[in-house]
Amino acid sequence: MEAFNQYVNKLRSSGLRPTKQRLMISKLLFGQKKTLHFTIENLIKLIKKNMNQRISLATVYNTVNAFKKKGYLREIPLEGNKTFFDTNTSSHHHFYDEDTEKLIDINNEKISVKNIPISPSGKSIRGVEVMVRIASDNHNQK
């Protein structure tokens, strides 16, 4: 019951009514033991696998964006139009596996960043995130 209340509270604090579909999304995102990295497309596949009903694309997008805006999800844009979301909102780094198109967390203690430039006038650095792209040695030898 406590987990259910957590999902309801996350939805309400994000400005969303806790409908059956949104509760399922909340449970899929925040009911995992491990951090979840996902694209909207991945999430829709996960929803279809776990729900016996249809869900609108707008409901998925609106729910994810409301959670992101509230700070429950972190958006991780990659080049092009691929965007991941992360349920771990703390500052941390990632590997991006080009073979599997998955994100993998890197422990902050494993990365050292030196010589960060001074930010432009009127701006302040909010954080530094490292994305390390990986692929198998024969990735481009097709």
Coordinates of N, CA and C in Angstrom, one line a residue:
M1 N 0.8 -1.2 0.0 CA 0.0 0.0 0.0 C 0.9 1.3 0.0
E2 N 2.0 1.2 0.7 CA 2.9 2.3 0.7 C 3.4 2.7 -0.6
A3 N 3.8 1.7 -1.4 CA 4.3 1.9 -2.8 C 3.2 2.6 -3.6
F4 N 2.0 2.1 -3.5 CA 0.8 2.6 -4.3 C 0.7 4.1 -3.9
N5 N 0.8 4.5 -2.6 CA 0.6 5.9 -2.2 C 1.8 6.7 -2.8
Q6 N 3.0 6.1 -2.9 CA 4.1 6.8 -3.5 C 3.8 7.2 -4.9
Y7 N 3.2 6.2 -5.7 CA 2.9 6.5 -7.1 C 1.9 7.6 -7.2
V8 N 0.8 7.5 -6.4 CA -0.2 8.5 -6.4 C 0.3 9.9 -6.0
N9 N 1.2 9.9 -5.0 CA 1.8 11.2 -4.6 C 2.7 11.8 -5.7
K10 N 3.4 11.0 -6.4 CA 4.3 11.5 -7.4 C 3.4 12.1 -8.6
L11 N 2.4 11.4 -8.9 CA 1.5 11.9 -9.9 C 0.8 13.2 -9.5
R12 N 0.2 13.3 -8.3 CA -0.4 14.5 -7.8 C 0.5 15.6 -7.7
S13 N 1.7 15.4 -7.2 CA 2.7 16.5 -7.0 C 3.2 17.0 -8.4
S14 N 3.1 16.2 -9.4 CA 3.4 16.5 -10.8 C 2.3 17.2 -11.5
G15 N 1.2 17.4 -10.8 CA 0.0 18.0 -11.4 C -0.9 17.1 -12.3
L16 N -0.8 15.8 -12.0 CA -1.5 14.8 -12.8 C -2.5 14.1 -11.9
R17 N -3.7 13.8 -12.5 CA -4.7 12.9 -11.8 C -4.2 11.5 -11.9
P18 N -4.3 10.8 -10.8 CA -3.8 9.4 -10.8 C -4.8 8.4 -11.4
T19 N -4.8 8.4 -12.7 CA -5.6 7.4 -13.5 C -5.0 6.1 -13.5
K20 N -5.7 5.1 -13.9 CA -5.2 3.7 -13.9 C -3.9 3.6 -14.8
Q21 N -4.0 4.3 -16.0 CA -2.9 4.3 -16.9 C -1.7 5.0 -16.4
R22 N -1.9 6.1 -15.8 CA -0.7 6.9 -15.2 C -0.1 6.2 -14.0
L23 N -1.0 5.5 -13.2 CA -0.4 4.7 -12.1 C 0.5 3.6 -12.6
M24 N 0.1 3.0 -13.7 CA 0.9 1.9 -14.3 C 2.2 2.5 -14.8
I25 N 2.2 3.7 -15.4 CA 3.5 4.3 -15.8 C 4.3 4.6 -14.6
S26 N 3.7 5.1 -13.6 CA 4.5 5.5 -12.4 C 5.1 4.2 -11.8
K27 N 4.3 3.2 -11.7 CA 4.8 1.9 -11.1 C 6.0 1.3 -12.0
L28 N 5.8 1.4 -13.3 CA 6.9 0.9 -14.2 C 8.2 1.7 -14.0
L29 N 8.1 3.0 -13.8 CA 9.2 3.9 -13.7 C 9.9 3.8 -12.3
F30 N 9.1 3.8 -11.3 CA 9.6 4.0 -9.9 C 9.5 2.8 -9.1
G31 N 9.0 1.7 -9.6 CA 8.8 0.4 -8.8 C 10.0 -0.5 -9.1
Q32 N 11.0 -0.1 -9.8 CA 12.1 -0.9 -10.1 C 13.2 -0.9 -9.0
K33 N 13.9 -1.9 -8.8 CA 15.0 -1.9 -7.8 C 16.2 -1.2 -8.3
K34 N 16.4 -1.3 -9.7 CA 17.5 -0.6 -10.3 C 17.1 0.6 -11.0
T35 N 18.0 1.5 -11.3 CA 17.8 2.7 -12.1 C 17.3 2.2 -13.5
L36 N 16.3 3.0 -14.0 CA 15.7 2.7 -15.3 C 16.1 3.8 -16.3
H37 N 16.8 3.4 -17.4 CA 17.1 4.4 -18.5 C 16.1 4.0 -19.6
F38 N 15.5 4.9 -20.2 CA 14.5 4.6 -21.2 C 14.3 5.7 -22.2
T39 N 13.9 5.4 -23.4 CA 13.3 6.3 -24.3 C 11.8 6.2 -24.3
I40 N 11.1 7.1 -24.9 CA 9.7 7.0 -24.9 C 9.3 5.7 -25.6
E41 N 10.0 5.4 -26.7 CA 9.6 4.2 -27.4 C 9.8 2.9 -26.6
N42 N 10.9 2.9 -25.8 CA 11.2 1.8 -24.9 C 10.1 1.7 -23.8
L43 N 9.6 2.8 -23.3 CA 8.6 2.8 -22.3 C 7.3 2.3 -22.9
I44 N 7.0 2.7 -24.1 CA 5.7 2.3 -24.7 C 5.7 0.7 -24.8
K45 N 6.9 0.2 -25.3 CA 7.0 -1.3 -25.4 C 6.8 -1.9 -24.0
L46 N 7.4 -1.4 -23.0 CA 7.3 -1.9 -21.6 C 5.8 -1.8 -21.1
I47 N 5.2 -0.7 -21.4 CA 3.8 -0.6 -21.1 C 2.9 -1.7 -21.8
K48 N 3.1 -1.8 -23.1 CA 2.3 -2.8 -23.8 C 2.5 -4.2 -23.3
K49 N 3.8 -4.5 -22.8 CA 4.1 -5.8 -22.3 C 3.4 -6.0 -20.9
N50 N 3.2 -5.0 -20.2 CA 2.7 -5.1 -18.8 C 1.2 -4.7 -18.7
M51 N 0.6 -4.1 -19.7 CA -0.8 -3.7 -19.6 C -1.6 -4.5 -20.6
N52 N -2.9 -4.8 -20.2 CA -3.8 -5.4 -21.1 C -4.8 -4.5 -21.7
Q53 N -4.3 -3.2 -21.8 CA -5.2 -2.2 -22.4 C -4.3 -1.2 -23.2
R54 N -5.0 -0.5 -24.1 CA -4.3 0.5 -24.9 C -4.0 1.7 -24.1
I55 N -3.0 2.4 -24.5 CA -2.6 3.7 -23.8 C -2.2 4.7 -24.9
S56 N -2.7 5.9 -24.8 CA -2.4 6.9 -25.8 C -0.9 7.4 -25.7
L57 N -0.4 7.7 -26.8 CA 1.0 8.2 -26.8 C 1.0 9.6 -26.1
A58 N 0.0 10.3 -26.2 CA -0.1 11.6 -25.4 C 0.0 11.4 -23.9
T59 N -0.7 10.4 -23.4 CA -0.7 10.1 -22.0 C 0.8 9.8 -21.6
V60 N 1.5 9.0 -22.3 CA 2.8 8.6 -22.0 C 3.7 9.9 -22.0
Y61 N 3.7 10.6 -23.1 CA 4.5 11.8 -23.2 C 4.2 12.8 -22.1
N62 N 2.9 13.1 -21.8 CA 2.5 14.1 -20.8 C 3.0 13.6 -19.4
T63 N 2.8 12.3 -19.1 CA 3.2 11.8 -17.8 C 4.7 11.9 -17.6
V64 N 5.5 11.5 -18.6 CA 7.0 11.6 -18.5 C 7.4 13.0 -18.4
N65 N 6.9 13.9 -19.2 CA 7.3 15.3 -19.2 C 6.9 16.0 -17.8
A66 N 5.7 15.6 -17.3 CA 5.3 16.1 -15.9 C 6.3 15.6 -14.9
F67 N 6.7 14.4 -14.9 CA 7.7 13.8 -14.0 C 9.0 14.5 -14.1
K68 N 9.4 14.8 -15.4 CA 10.7 15.4 -15.7 C 10.7 16.9 -15.1
K69 N 9.6 17.6 -15.4 CA 9.5 18.9 -14.9 C 9.5 19.0 -13.4
K70 N 8.9 18.1 -12.7 CA 8.9 18.0 -11.3 C 10.2 17.6 -10.7
G71 N 11.1 17.0 -11.5 CA 12.4 16.6 -11.0 C 12.5 15.1 -10.7
Y72 N 11.5 14.3 -11.0 CA 11.5 12.9 -10.7 C 12.3 12.1 -11.8
L73 N 12.5 12.7 -13.0 CA 13.2 12.1 -14.1 C 14.2 13.1 -14.6
R74 N 15.3 12.5 -15.1 CA 16.3 13.3 -15.7 C 16.3 13.1 -17.2
E75 N 16.4 14.1 -18.0 CA 16.4 13.9 -19.5 C 17.9 13.9 -19.9
I76 N 18.2 13.0 -20.8 CA 19.6 12.8 -21.3 C 19.5 12.8 -22.8
P77 N 19.7 14.0 -23.4 CA 19.7 14.1 -24.9 C 21.0 13.5 -25.5
L78 N 20.8 12.8 -26.5 CA 22.0 12.4 -27.3 C 21.9 13.1 -28.7
E79 N 23.0 13.0 -29.4 CA 22.9 13.7 -30.7 C 21.8 13.2 -31.6
G80 N 21.4 14.0 -32.5 CA 20.2 13.7 -33.3 C 19.0 13.9 -32.4
N81 N 18.0 13.1 -32.6 CA 16.7 13.3 -31.9 C 16.5 12.2 -30.8
K82 N 17.5 11.4 -30.4 CA 17.3 10.4 -29.4 C 17.5 11.0 -28.0
T83 N 16.5 10.8 -27.2 CA 16.5 11.3 -25.9 C 16.2 10.1 -24.9
F84 N 17.0 10.0 -23.9 CA 16.8 9.1 -22.8 C 16.3 9.8 -21.6
F85 N 15.6 9.1 -20.7 CA 15.2 9.5 -19.4 C 15.8 8.6 -18.4
D86 N 16.1 9.1 -17.2 CA 16.8 8.4 -16.2 C 16.0 8.6 -14.9
T87 N 15.7 7.5 -14.2 CA 15.0 7.6 -12.9 C 16.0 8.0 -11.8
N88 N 17.3 7.9 -12.1 CA 18.3 8.3 -11.1 C 18.6 9.8 -11.4
T89 N 18.1 10.7 -10.6 CA 18.2 12.1 -10.8 C 19.4 12.7 -10.2
S90 N 20.2 11.9 -9.5 CA 21.5 12.5 -8.9 C 22.5 12.7 -10.1
S91 N 23.5 13.5 -9.8 CA 24.5 13.8 -10.8 C 25.4 12.6 -11.0
H92 N 25.4 12.0 -12.2 CA 26.3 10.9 -12.5 C 26.5 10.8 -14.0
H93 N 27.4 9.9 -14.4 CA 27.9 9.8 -15.8 C 27.4 8.5 -16.4
H94 N 27.5 8.4 -17.7 CA 27.0 7.3 -18.4 C 28.0 6.8 -19.5
F95 N 27.9 5.5 -19.8 CA 28.3 4.9 -21.0 C 27.1 4.9 -21.9
Y96 N 27.3 5.1 -23.2 CA 26.2 4.8 -24.2 C 26.7 3.7 -25.1
D97 N 26.1 2.6 -25.1 CA 26.5 1.4 -25.9 C 25.8 1.6 -27.2
E98 N 26.6 1.9 -28.3 CA 26.1 2.1 -29.6 C 25.6 0.8 -30.2
D99 N 26.0 -0.4 -29.7 CA 25.6 -1.7 -30.3 C 24.2 -2.0 -29.8
T100 N 23.9 -1.8 -28.5 CA 22.6 -2.1 -27.9 C 21.7 -0.9 -27.7
E101 N 22.3 0.3 -27.9 CA 21.5 1.6 -27.7 C 21.0 1.7 -26.3
K102 N 21.8 1.4 -25.3 CA 21.5 1.4 -23.9 C 22.4 2.3 -23.2
L103 N 21.9 2.9 -22.1 CA 22.8 3.7 -21.2 C 23.1 2.8 -20.0
I104 N 24.4 3.0 -19.5 CA 24.9 2.3 -18.4 C 25.5 3.3 -17.4
D105 N 25.1 3.3 -16.2 CA 25.6 4.3 -15.2 C 27.1 4.1 -15.0
I106 N 27.8 5.2 -14.8 CA 29.2 5.1 -14.4 C 29.3 5.8 -13.0
N107 N 29.9 5.2 -12.1 CA 30.0 5.7 -10.7 C 30.8 7.0 -10.8
N108 N 30.4 8.0 -10.1 CA 31.1 9.3 -10.1 C 32.6 9.2 -9.7
E109 N 32.9 8.3 -8.8 CA 34.3 8.2 -8.4 C 35.2 7.7 -9.5
K110 N 34.6 7.1 -10.5 CA 35.4 6.5 -11.6 C 35.8 7.6 -12.7
I111 N 35.3 8.8 -12.6 CA 35.5 9.9 -13.5 C 36.2 11.1 -12.9
S112 N 37.2 11.6 -13.5 CA 37.8 12.8 -13.0 C 37.9 13.8 -14.2
V113 N 37.3 15.0 -13.9 CA 37.2 16.0 -14.9 C 38.1 17.2 -14.5
K114 N 39.1 17.6 -15.4 CA 40.0 18.7 -15.0 C 39.8 19.8 -16.0
N115 N 40.3 21.0 -15.7 CA 40.3 22.1 -16.5 C 39.0 22.5 -17.1
I116 N 38.0 22.6 -16.3 CA 36.7 23.1 -16.8 C 36.8 24.6 -17.0
P117 N 36.4 25.0 -18.2 CA 36.6 26.5 -18.5 C 35.6 27.3 -17.6
I118 N 36.0 28.6 -17.5 CA 35.1 29.5 -16.8 C 33.9 29.8 -17.6
S119 N 32.8 29.8 -17.0 CA 31.5 30.0 -17.8 C 31.4 31.4 -18.3
P120 N 30.7 31.6 -19.4 CA 30.5 32.9 -20.0 C 29.9 33.9 -19.0
S121 N 30.1 35.1 -19.2 CA 29.6 36.2 -18.3 C 28.1 36.0 -18.1
G122 N 27.6 36.1 -16.9 CA 26.2 36.0 -16.6 C 25.7 34.6 -16.5
K123 N 26.6 33.6 -16.7 CA 26.2 32.2 -16.6 C 27.0 31.5 -15.5
S124 N 26.4 30.4 -15.0 CA 27.1 29.6 -14.0 C 27.0 28.2 -14.3
I125 N 28.0 27.4 -14.1 CA 28.0 26.0 -14.4 C 27.1 25.3 -13.4
R126 N 26.1 24.5 -13.9 CA 25.2 23.8 -13.0 C 25.6 22.4 -12.8
G127 N 26.5 21.9 -13.6 CA 26.9 20.5 -13.5 C 27.7 20.1 -14.7
V128 N 28.4 19.0 -14.5 CA 29.2 18.4 -15.6 C 28.9 17.0 -15.7
E129 N 28.5 16.5 -16.9 CA 28.1 15.1 -17.1 C 29.0 14.6 -18.2
V130 N 29.5 13.4 -18.0 CA 30.3 12.8 -19.0 C 29.5 11.6 -19.7
M131 N 29.5 11.6 -21.0 CA 28.9 10.5 -21.8 C 30.0 9.8 -22.5
V132 N 30.3 8.6 -22.2 CA 31.3 7.8 -22.9 C 30.6 6.8 -23.8
R133 N 30.9 7.0 -25.1 CA 30.3 6.2 -26.1 C 31.1 4.9 -26.3
I134 N 30.5 3.7 -26.3 CA 31.2 2.5 -26.5 C 30.5 1.7 -27.6
A135 N 31.3 0.8 -28.2 CA 30.8 -0.1 -29.2 C 31.8 -1.3 -29.3
S136 N 31.3 -2.4 -29.8 CA 32.2 -3.5 -30.0 C 33.3 -3.1 -31.1
D137 N 34.4 -3.8 -31.0 CA 35.5 -3.5 -31.9 C 35.1 -3.6 -33.4
N138 N 34.2 -4.4 -33.7 CA 33.8 -4.6 -35.1 C 32.5 -3.9 -35.5
H139 N 32.2 -2.9 -34.7 CA 30.9 -2.2 -34.8 C 30.8 -1.5 -36.2
N140 N 31.8 -0.9 -36.7 CA 31.8 -0.3 -38.0 C 32.3 -1.1 -39.2
Q141 N 32.6 -2.4 -38.9 CA 33.2 -3.2 -40.0 C 32.1 -4.2 -40.5
K142 N 31.0 -3.6 -41.0 CA 29.9 -4.4 -41.6 C 30.0 -4.5 -43.0

